[in-house]
The first five atom37 places (N, CA, C, CB, O) and aatype in JSON, in Angstrom:
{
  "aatype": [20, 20, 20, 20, 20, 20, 20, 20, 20, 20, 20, 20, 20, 20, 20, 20, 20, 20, 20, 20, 20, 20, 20, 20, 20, 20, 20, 20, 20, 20, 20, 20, 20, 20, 20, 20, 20, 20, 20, 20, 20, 20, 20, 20, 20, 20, 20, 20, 20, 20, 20, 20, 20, 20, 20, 20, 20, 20, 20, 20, 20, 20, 20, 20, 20, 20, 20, 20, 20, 20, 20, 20, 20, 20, 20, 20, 20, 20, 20, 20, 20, 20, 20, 20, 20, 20, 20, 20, 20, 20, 20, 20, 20, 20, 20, 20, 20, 20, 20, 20, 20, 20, 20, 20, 20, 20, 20, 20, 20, 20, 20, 20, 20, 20],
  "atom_mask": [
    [1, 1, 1, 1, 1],
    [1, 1, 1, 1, 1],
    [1, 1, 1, 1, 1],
    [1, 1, 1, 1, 1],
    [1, 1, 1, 1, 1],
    [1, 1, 1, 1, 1],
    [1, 1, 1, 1, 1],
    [1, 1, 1, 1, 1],
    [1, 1, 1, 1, 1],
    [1, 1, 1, 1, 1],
    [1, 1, 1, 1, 1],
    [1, 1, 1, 1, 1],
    [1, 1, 1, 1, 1],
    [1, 1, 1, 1, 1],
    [1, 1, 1, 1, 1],
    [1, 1, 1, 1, 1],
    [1, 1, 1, 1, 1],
    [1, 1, 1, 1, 1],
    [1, 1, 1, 1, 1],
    [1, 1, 1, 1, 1],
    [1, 1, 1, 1, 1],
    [1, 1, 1, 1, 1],
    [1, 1, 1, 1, 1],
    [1, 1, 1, 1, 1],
    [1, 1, 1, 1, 1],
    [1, 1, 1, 1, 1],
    [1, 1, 1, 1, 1],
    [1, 1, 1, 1, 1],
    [1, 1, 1, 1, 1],
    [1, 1, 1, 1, 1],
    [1, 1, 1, 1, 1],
    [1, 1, 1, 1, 1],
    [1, 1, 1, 1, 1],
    [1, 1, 1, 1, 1],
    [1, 1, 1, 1, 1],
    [1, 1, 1, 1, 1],
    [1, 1, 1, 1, 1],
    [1, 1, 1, 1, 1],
    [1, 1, 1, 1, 1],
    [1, 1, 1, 1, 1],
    [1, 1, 1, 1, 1],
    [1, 1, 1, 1, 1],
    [1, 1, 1, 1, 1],
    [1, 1, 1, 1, 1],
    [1, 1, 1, 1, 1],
    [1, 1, 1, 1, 1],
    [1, 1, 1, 1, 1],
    [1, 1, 1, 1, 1],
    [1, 1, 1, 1, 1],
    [1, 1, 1, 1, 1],
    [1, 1, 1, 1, 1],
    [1, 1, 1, 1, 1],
    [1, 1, 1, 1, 1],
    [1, 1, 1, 1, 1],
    [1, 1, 1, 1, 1],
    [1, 1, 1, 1, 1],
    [1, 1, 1, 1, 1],
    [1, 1, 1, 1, 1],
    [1, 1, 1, 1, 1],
    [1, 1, 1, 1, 1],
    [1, 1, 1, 1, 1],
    [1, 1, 1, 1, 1],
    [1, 1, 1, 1, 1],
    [1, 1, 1, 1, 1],
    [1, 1, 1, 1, 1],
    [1, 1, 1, 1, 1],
    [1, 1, 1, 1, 1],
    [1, 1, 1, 1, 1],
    [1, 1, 1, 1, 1],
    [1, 1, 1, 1, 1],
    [1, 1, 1, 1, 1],
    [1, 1, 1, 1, 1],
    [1, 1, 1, 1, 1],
    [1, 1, 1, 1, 1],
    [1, 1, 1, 1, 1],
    [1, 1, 1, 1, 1],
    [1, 1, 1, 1, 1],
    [1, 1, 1, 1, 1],
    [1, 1, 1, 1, 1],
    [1, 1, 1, 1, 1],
    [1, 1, 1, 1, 1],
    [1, 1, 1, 1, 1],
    [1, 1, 1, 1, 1],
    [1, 1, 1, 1, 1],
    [1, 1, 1, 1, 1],
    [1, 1, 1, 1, 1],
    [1, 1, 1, 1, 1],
    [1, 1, 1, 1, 1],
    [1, 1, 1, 1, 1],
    [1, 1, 1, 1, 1],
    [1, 1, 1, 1, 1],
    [1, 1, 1, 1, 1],
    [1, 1, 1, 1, 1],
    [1, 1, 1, 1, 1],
    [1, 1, 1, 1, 1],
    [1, 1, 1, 1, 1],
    [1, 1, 1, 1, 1],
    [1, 1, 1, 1, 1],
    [1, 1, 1, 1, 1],
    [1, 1, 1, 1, 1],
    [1, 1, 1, 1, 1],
    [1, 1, 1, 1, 1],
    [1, 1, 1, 1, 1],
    [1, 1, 1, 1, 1],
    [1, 1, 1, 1, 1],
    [1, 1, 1, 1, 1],
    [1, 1, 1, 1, 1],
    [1, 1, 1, 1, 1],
    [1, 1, 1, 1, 1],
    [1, 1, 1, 1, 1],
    [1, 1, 1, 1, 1],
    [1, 1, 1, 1, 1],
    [1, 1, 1, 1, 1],
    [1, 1, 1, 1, 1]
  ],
  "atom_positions": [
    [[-31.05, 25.11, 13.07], [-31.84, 24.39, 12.12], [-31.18, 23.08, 11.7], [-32.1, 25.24, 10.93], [-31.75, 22.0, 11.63]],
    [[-29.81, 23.34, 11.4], [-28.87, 21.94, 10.74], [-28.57, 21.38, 11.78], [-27.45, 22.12, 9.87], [-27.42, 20.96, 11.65]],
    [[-29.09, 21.08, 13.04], [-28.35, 20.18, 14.18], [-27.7, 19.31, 14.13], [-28.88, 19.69, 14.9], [-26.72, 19.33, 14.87]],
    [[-27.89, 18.19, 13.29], [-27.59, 17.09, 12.81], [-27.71, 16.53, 11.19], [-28.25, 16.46, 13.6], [-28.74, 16.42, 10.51]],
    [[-26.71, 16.31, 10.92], [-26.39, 16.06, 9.22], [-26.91, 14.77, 8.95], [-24.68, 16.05, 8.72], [-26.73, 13.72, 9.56]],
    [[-27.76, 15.09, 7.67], [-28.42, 14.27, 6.96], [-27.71, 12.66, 6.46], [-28.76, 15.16, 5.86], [-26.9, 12.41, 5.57]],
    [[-28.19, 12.04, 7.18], [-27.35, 10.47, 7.41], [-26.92, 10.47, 6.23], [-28.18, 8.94, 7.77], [-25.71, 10.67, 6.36]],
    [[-27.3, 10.31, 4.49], [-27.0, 10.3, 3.22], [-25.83, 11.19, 3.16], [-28.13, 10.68, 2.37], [-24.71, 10.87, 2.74]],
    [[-26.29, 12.69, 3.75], [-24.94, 13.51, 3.52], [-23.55, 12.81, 4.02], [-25.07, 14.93, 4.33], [-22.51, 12.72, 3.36]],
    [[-23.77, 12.37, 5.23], [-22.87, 12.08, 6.11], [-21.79, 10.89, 4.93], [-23.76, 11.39, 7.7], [-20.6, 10.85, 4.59]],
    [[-23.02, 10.07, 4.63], [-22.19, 8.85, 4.03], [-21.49, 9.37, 3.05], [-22.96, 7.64, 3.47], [-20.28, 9.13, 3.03]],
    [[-22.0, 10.07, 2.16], [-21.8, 10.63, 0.56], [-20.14, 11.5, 1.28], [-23.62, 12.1, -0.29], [-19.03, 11.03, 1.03]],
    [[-20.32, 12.74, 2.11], [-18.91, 12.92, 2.8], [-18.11, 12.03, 2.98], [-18.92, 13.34, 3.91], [-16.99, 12.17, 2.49]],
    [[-18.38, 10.97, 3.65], [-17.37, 10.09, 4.55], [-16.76, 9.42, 2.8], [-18.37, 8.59, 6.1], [-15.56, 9.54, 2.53]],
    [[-17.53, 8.9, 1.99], [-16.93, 8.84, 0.64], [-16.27, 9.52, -0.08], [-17.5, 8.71, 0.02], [-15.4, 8.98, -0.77]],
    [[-16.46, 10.65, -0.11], [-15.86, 11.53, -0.67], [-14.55, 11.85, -0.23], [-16.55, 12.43, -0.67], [-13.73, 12.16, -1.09]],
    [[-14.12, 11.83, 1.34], [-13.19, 11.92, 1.81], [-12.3, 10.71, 1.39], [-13.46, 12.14, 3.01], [-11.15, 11.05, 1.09]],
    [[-12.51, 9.58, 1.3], [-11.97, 8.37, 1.21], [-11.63, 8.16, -0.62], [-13.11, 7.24, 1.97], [-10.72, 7.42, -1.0]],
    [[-12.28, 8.73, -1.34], [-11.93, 8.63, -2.37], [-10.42, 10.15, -2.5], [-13.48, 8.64, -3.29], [-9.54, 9.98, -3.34]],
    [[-10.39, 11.0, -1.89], [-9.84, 12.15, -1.74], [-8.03, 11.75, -1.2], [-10.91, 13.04, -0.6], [-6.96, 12.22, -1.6]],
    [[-8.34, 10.61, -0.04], [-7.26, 9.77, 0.52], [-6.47, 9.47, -0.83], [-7.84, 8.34, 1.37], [-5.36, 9.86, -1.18]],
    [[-7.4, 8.64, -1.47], [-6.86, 7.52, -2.61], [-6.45, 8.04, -3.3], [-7.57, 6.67, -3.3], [-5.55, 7.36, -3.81]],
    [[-6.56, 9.21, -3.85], [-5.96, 10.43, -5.09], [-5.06, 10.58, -4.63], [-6.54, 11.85, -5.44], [-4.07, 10.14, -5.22]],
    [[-4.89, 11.24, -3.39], [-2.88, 11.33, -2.82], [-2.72, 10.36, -2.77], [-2.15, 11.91, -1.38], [-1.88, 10.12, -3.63]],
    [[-3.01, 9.43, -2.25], [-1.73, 8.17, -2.13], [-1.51, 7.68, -3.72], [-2.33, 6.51, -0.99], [-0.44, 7.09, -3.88]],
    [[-2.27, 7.81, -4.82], [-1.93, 7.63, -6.39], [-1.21, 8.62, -6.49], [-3.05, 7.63, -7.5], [-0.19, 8.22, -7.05]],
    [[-1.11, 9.57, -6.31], [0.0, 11.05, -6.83], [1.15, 10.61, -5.73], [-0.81, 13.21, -6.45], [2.19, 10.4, -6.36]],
    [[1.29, 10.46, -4.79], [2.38, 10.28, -4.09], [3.01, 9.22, -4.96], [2.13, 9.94, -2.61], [4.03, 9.38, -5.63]],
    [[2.4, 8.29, -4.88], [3.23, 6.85, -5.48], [3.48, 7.21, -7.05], [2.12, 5.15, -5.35], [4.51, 6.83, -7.61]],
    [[2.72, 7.8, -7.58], [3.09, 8.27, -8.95], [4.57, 9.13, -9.08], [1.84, 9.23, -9.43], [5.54, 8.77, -9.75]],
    [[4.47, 10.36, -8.24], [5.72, 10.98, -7.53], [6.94, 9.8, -7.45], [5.26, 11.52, -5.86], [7.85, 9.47, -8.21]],
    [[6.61, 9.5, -6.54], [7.83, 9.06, -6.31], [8.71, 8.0, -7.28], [7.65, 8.56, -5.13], [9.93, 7.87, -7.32]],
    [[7.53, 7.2, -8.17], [7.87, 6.4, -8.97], [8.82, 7.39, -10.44], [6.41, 5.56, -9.27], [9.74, 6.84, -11.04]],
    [[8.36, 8.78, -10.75], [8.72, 8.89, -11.69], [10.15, 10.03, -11.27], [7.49, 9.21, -12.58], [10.95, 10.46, -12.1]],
    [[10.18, 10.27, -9.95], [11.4, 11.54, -9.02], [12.85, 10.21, -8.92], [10.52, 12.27, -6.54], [14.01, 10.45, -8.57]],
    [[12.25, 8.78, -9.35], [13.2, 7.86, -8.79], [13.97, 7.52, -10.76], [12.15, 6.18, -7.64], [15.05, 7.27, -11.29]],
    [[12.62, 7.72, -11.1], [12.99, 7.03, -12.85], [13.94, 8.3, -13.03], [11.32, 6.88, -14.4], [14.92, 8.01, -13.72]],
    [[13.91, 9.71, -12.56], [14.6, 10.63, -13.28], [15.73, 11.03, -12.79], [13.95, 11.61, -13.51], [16.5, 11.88, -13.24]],
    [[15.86, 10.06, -11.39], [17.05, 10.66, -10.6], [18.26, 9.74, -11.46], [16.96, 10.34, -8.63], [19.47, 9.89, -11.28]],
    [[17.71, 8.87, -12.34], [19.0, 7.32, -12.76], [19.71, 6.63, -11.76], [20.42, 7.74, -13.67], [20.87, 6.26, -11.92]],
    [[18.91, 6.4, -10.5], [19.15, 5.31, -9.32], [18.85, 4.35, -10.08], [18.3, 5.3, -7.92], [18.05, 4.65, -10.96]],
    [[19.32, 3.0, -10.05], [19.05, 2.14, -10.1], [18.08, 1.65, -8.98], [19.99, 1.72, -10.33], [18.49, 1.72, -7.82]],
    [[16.59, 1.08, -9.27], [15.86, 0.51, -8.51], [14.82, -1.02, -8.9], [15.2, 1.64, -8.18], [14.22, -1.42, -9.9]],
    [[15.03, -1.48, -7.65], [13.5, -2.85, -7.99], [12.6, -2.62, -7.74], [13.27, -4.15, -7.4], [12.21, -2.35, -6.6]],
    [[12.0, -2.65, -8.69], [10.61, -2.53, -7.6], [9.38, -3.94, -7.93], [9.62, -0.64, -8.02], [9.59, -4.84, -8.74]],
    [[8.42, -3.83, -7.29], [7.95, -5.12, -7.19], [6.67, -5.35, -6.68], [8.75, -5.78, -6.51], [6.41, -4.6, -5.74]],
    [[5.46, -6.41, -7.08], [4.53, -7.06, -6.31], [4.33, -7.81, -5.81], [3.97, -7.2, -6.48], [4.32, -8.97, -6.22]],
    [[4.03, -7.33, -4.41], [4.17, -8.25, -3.3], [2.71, -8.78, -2.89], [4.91, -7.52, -2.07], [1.96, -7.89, -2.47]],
    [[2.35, -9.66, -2.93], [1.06, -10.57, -3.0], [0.64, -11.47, -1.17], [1.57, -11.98, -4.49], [0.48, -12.69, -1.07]],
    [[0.59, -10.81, -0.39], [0.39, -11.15, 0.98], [-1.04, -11.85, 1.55], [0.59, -9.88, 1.65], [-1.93, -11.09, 1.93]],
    [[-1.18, -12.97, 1.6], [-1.72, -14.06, 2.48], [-1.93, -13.13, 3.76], [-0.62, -15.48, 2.71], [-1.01, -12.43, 4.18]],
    [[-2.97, -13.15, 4.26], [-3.31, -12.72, 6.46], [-4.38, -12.22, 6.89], [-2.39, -11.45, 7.3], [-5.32, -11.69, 6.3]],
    [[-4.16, -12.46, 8.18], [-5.35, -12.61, 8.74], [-5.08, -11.05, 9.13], [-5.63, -13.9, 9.92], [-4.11, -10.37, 9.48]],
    [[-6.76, -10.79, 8.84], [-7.46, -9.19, 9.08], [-6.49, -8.17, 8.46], [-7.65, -8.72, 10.87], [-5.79, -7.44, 9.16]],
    [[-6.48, -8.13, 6.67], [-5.74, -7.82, 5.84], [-5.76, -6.03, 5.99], [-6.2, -8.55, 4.5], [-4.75, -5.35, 5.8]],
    [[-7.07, -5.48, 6.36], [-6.54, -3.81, 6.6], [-6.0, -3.26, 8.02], [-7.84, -2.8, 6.33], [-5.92, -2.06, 8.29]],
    [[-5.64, -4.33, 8.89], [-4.61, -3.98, 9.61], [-3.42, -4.59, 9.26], [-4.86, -4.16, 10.81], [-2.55, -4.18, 10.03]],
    [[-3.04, -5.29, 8.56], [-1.39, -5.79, 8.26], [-1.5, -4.6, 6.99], [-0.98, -7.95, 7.67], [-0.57, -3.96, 6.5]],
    [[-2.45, -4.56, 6.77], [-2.29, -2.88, 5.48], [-1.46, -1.96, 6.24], [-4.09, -1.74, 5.08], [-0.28, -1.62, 6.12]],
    [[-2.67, -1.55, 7.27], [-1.8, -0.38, 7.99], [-0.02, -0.6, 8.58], [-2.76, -0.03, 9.41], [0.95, 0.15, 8.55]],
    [[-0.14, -1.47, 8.9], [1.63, -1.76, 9.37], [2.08, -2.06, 7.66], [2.02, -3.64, 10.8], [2.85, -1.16, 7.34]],
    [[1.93, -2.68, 6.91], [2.89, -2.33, 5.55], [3.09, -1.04, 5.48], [2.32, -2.71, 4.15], [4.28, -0.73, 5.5]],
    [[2.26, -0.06, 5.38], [2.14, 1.3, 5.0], [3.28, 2.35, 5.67], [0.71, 1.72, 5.41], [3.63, 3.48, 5.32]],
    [[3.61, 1.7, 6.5], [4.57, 2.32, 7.67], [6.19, 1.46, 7.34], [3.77, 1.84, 9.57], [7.13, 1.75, 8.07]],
    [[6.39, 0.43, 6.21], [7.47, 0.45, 5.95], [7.95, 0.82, 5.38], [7.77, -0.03, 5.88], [7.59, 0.46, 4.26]],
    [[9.06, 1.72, 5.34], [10.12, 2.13, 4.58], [10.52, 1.1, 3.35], [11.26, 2.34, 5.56], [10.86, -0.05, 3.63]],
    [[10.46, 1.63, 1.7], [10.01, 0.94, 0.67], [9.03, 0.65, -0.11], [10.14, 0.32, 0.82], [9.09, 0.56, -1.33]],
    [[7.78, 0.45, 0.81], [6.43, 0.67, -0.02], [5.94, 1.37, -0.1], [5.6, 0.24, 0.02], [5.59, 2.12, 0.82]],
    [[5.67, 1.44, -1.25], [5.2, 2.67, -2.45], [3.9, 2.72, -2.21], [5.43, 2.37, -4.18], [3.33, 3.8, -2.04]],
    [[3.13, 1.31, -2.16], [1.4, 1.56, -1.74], [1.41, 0.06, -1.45], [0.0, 2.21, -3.16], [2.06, -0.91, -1.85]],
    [[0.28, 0.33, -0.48], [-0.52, -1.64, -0.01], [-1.97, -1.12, 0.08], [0.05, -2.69, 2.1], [-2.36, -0.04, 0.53]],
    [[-2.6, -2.04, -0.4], [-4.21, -2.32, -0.37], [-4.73, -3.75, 0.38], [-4.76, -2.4, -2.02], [-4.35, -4.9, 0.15]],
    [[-5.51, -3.38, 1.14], [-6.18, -4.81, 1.87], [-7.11, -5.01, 0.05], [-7.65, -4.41, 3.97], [-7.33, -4.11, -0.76]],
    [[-7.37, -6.12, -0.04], [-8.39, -6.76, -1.61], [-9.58, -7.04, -0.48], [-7.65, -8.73, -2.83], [-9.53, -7.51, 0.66]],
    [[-10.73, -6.51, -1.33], [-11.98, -6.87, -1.07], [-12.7, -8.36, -0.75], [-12.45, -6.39, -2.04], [-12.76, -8.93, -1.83]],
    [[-13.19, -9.09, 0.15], [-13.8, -9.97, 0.08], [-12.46, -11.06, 0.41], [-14.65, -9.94, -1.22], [-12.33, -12.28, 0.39]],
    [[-11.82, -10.24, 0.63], [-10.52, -11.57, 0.05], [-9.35, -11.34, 1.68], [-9.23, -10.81, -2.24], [-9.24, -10.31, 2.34]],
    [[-8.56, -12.85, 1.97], [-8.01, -12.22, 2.99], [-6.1, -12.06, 2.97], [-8.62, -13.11, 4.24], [-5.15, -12.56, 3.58]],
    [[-6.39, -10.72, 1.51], [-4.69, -11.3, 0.6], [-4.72, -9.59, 0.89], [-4.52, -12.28, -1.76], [-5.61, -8.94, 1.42]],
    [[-3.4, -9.13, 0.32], [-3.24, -7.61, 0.67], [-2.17, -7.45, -0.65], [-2.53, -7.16, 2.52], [-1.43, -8.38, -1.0]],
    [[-2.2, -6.41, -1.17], [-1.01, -6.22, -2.31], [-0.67, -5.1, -2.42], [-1.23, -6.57, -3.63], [-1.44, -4.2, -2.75]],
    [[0.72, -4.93, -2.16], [2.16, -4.29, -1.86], [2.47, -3.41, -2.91], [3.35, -5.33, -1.74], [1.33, -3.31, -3.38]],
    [[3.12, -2.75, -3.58], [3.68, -2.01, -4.42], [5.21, -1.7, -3.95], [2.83, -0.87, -4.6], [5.23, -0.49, -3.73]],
    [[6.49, -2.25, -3.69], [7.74, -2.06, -3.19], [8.54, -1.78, -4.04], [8.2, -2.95, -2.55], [8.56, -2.17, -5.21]],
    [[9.5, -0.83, -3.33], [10.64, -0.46, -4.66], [11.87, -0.31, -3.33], [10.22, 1.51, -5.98], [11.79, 0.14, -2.18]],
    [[12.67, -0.75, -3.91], [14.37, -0.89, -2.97], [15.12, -0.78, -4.18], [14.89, -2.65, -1.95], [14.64, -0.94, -5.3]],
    [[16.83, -0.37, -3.82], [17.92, -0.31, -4.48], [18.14, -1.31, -5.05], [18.83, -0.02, -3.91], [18.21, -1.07, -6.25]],
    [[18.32, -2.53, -4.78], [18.66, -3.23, -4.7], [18.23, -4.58, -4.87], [18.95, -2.92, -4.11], [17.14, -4.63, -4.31]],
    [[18.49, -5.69, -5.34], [17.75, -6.92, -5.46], [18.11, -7.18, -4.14], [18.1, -8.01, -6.61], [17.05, -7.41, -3.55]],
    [[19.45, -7.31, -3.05], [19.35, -7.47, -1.77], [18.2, -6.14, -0.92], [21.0, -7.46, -1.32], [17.48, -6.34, 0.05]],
    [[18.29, -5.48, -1.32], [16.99, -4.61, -0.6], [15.66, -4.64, -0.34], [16.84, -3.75, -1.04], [14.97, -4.07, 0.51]],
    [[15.34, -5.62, -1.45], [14.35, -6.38, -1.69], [13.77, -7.15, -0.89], [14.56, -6.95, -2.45], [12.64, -7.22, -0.42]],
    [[15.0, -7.91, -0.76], [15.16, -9.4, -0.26], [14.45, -9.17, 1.25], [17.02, -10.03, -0.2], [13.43, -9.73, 1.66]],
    [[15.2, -8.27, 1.89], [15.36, -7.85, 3.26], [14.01, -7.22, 3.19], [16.71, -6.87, 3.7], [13.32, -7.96, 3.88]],
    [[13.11, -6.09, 2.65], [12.25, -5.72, 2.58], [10.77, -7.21, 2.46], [12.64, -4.69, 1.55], [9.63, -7.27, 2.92]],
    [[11.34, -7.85, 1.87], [10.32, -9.5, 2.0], [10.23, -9.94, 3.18], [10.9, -10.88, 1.25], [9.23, -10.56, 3.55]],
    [[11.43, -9.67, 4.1], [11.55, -10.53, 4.85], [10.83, -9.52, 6.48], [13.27, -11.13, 4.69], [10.54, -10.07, 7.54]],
    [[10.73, -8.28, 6.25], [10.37, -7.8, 6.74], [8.74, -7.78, 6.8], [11.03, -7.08, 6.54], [8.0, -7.75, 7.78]],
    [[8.52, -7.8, 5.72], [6.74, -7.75, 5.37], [6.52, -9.48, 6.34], [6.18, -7.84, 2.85], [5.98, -9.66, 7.43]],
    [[7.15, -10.48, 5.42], [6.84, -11.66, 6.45], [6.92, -12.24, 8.02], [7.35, -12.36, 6.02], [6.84, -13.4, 8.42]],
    [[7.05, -11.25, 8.61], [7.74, -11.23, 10.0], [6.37, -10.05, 10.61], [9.82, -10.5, 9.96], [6.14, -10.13, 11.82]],
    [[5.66, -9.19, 9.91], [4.29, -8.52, 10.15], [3.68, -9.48, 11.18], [3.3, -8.36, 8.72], [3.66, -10.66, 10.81]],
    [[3.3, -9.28, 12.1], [1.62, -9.59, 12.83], [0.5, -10.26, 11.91], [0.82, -8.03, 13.27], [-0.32, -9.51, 11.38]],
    [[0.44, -11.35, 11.73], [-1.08, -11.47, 10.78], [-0.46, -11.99, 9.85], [-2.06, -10.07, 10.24], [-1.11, -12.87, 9.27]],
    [[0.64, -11.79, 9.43], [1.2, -12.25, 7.39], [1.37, -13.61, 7.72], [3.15, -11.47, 6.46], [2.21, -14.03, 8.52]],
    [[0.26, -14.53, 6.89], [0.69, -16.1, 6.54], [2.01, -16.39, 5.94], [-0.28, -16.7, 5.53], [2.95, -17.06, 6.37]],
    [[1.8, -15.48, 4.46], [3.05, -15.67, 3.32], [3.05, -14.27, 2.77], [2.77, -16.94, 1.95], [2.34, -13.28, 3.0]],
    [[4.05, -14.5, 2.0], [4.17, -12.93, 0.77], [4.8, -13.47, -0.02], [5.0, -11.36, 1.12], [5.8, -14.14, 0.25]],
    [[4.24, -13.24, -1.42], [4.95, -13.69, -2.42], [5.62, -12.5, -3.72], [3.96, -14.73, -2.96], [5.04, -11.42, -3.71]],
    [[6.06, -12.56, -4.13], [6.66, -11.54, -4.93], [6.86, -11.71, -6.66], [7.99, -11.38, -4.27], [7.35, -12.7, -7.19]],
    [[6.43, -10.68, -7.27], [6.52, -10.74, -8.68], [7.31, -9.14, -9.27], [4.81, -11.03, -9.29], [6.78, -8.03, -9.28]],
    [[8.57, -9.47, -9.67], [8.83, -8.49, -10.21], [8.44, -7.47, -11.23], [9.46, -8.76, -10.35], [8.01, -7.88, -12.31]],
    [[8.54, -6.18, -11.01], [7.5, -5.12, -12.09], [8.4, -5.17, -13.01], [7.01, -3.37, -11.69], [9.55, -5.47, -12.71]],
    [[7.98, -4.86, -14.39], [9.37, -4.85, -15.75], [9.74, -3.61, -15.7], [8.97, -5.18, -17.56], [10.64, -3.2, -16.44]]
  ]
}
């Protein structure tokens, strides 16, 4: 009888899943932000504001560096923004320089979190 799922269902799923994504990756980054505040490491962390071309694939390669906490391609827009945390103000540094050296990244600019 159900051969094929109701195109609405389908979409309303495929949303649902994607909003489901976004909840872990907020609890992960939440995690880790507060497993780092309680360990008394000293850390930077930071927003990184990225310029490039076809921003949810330089998403996906941020996502895969070691340091960031979360990246979002921005809507309508062809900028991407970072969430990074390193030891170090040199950890940082090197972590910038890594994001700018990406496939696609024009620039990256950086604003420290308080």
């Amino acid at each position: 009888m159900w051969n094929s799922m109701n195109p609405n269902a389908a979409d309303q799923l495929a949303e649902a899943k994607r909003k489901a994504e976004e909840l872990q990756r907020e609890a992960r980054t939440h995690a880790l932000l507060r497993s780092t505040r309680q360990s008394g490491q000293p850390s930077v962390s930071a927003y990184v504001f990225v310029s490039c071309i076809r921003p949810k694939a330089v998403r996906r390669n941020l996502r895969r560096l070691p340091g960031v906490v979360k990246a979002d391609a921005l809507a309508g827009s062809s900028e991407a923004i970072v969430v990074v945390q390193e030891q170090s103000r040199e950890g940082l540094e090197a972590l910038l320089n890594r994001i700018r050296d990406l496939p696609g990244v024009l620039a990256a600019n950086f604003k420290l979190a308080a």
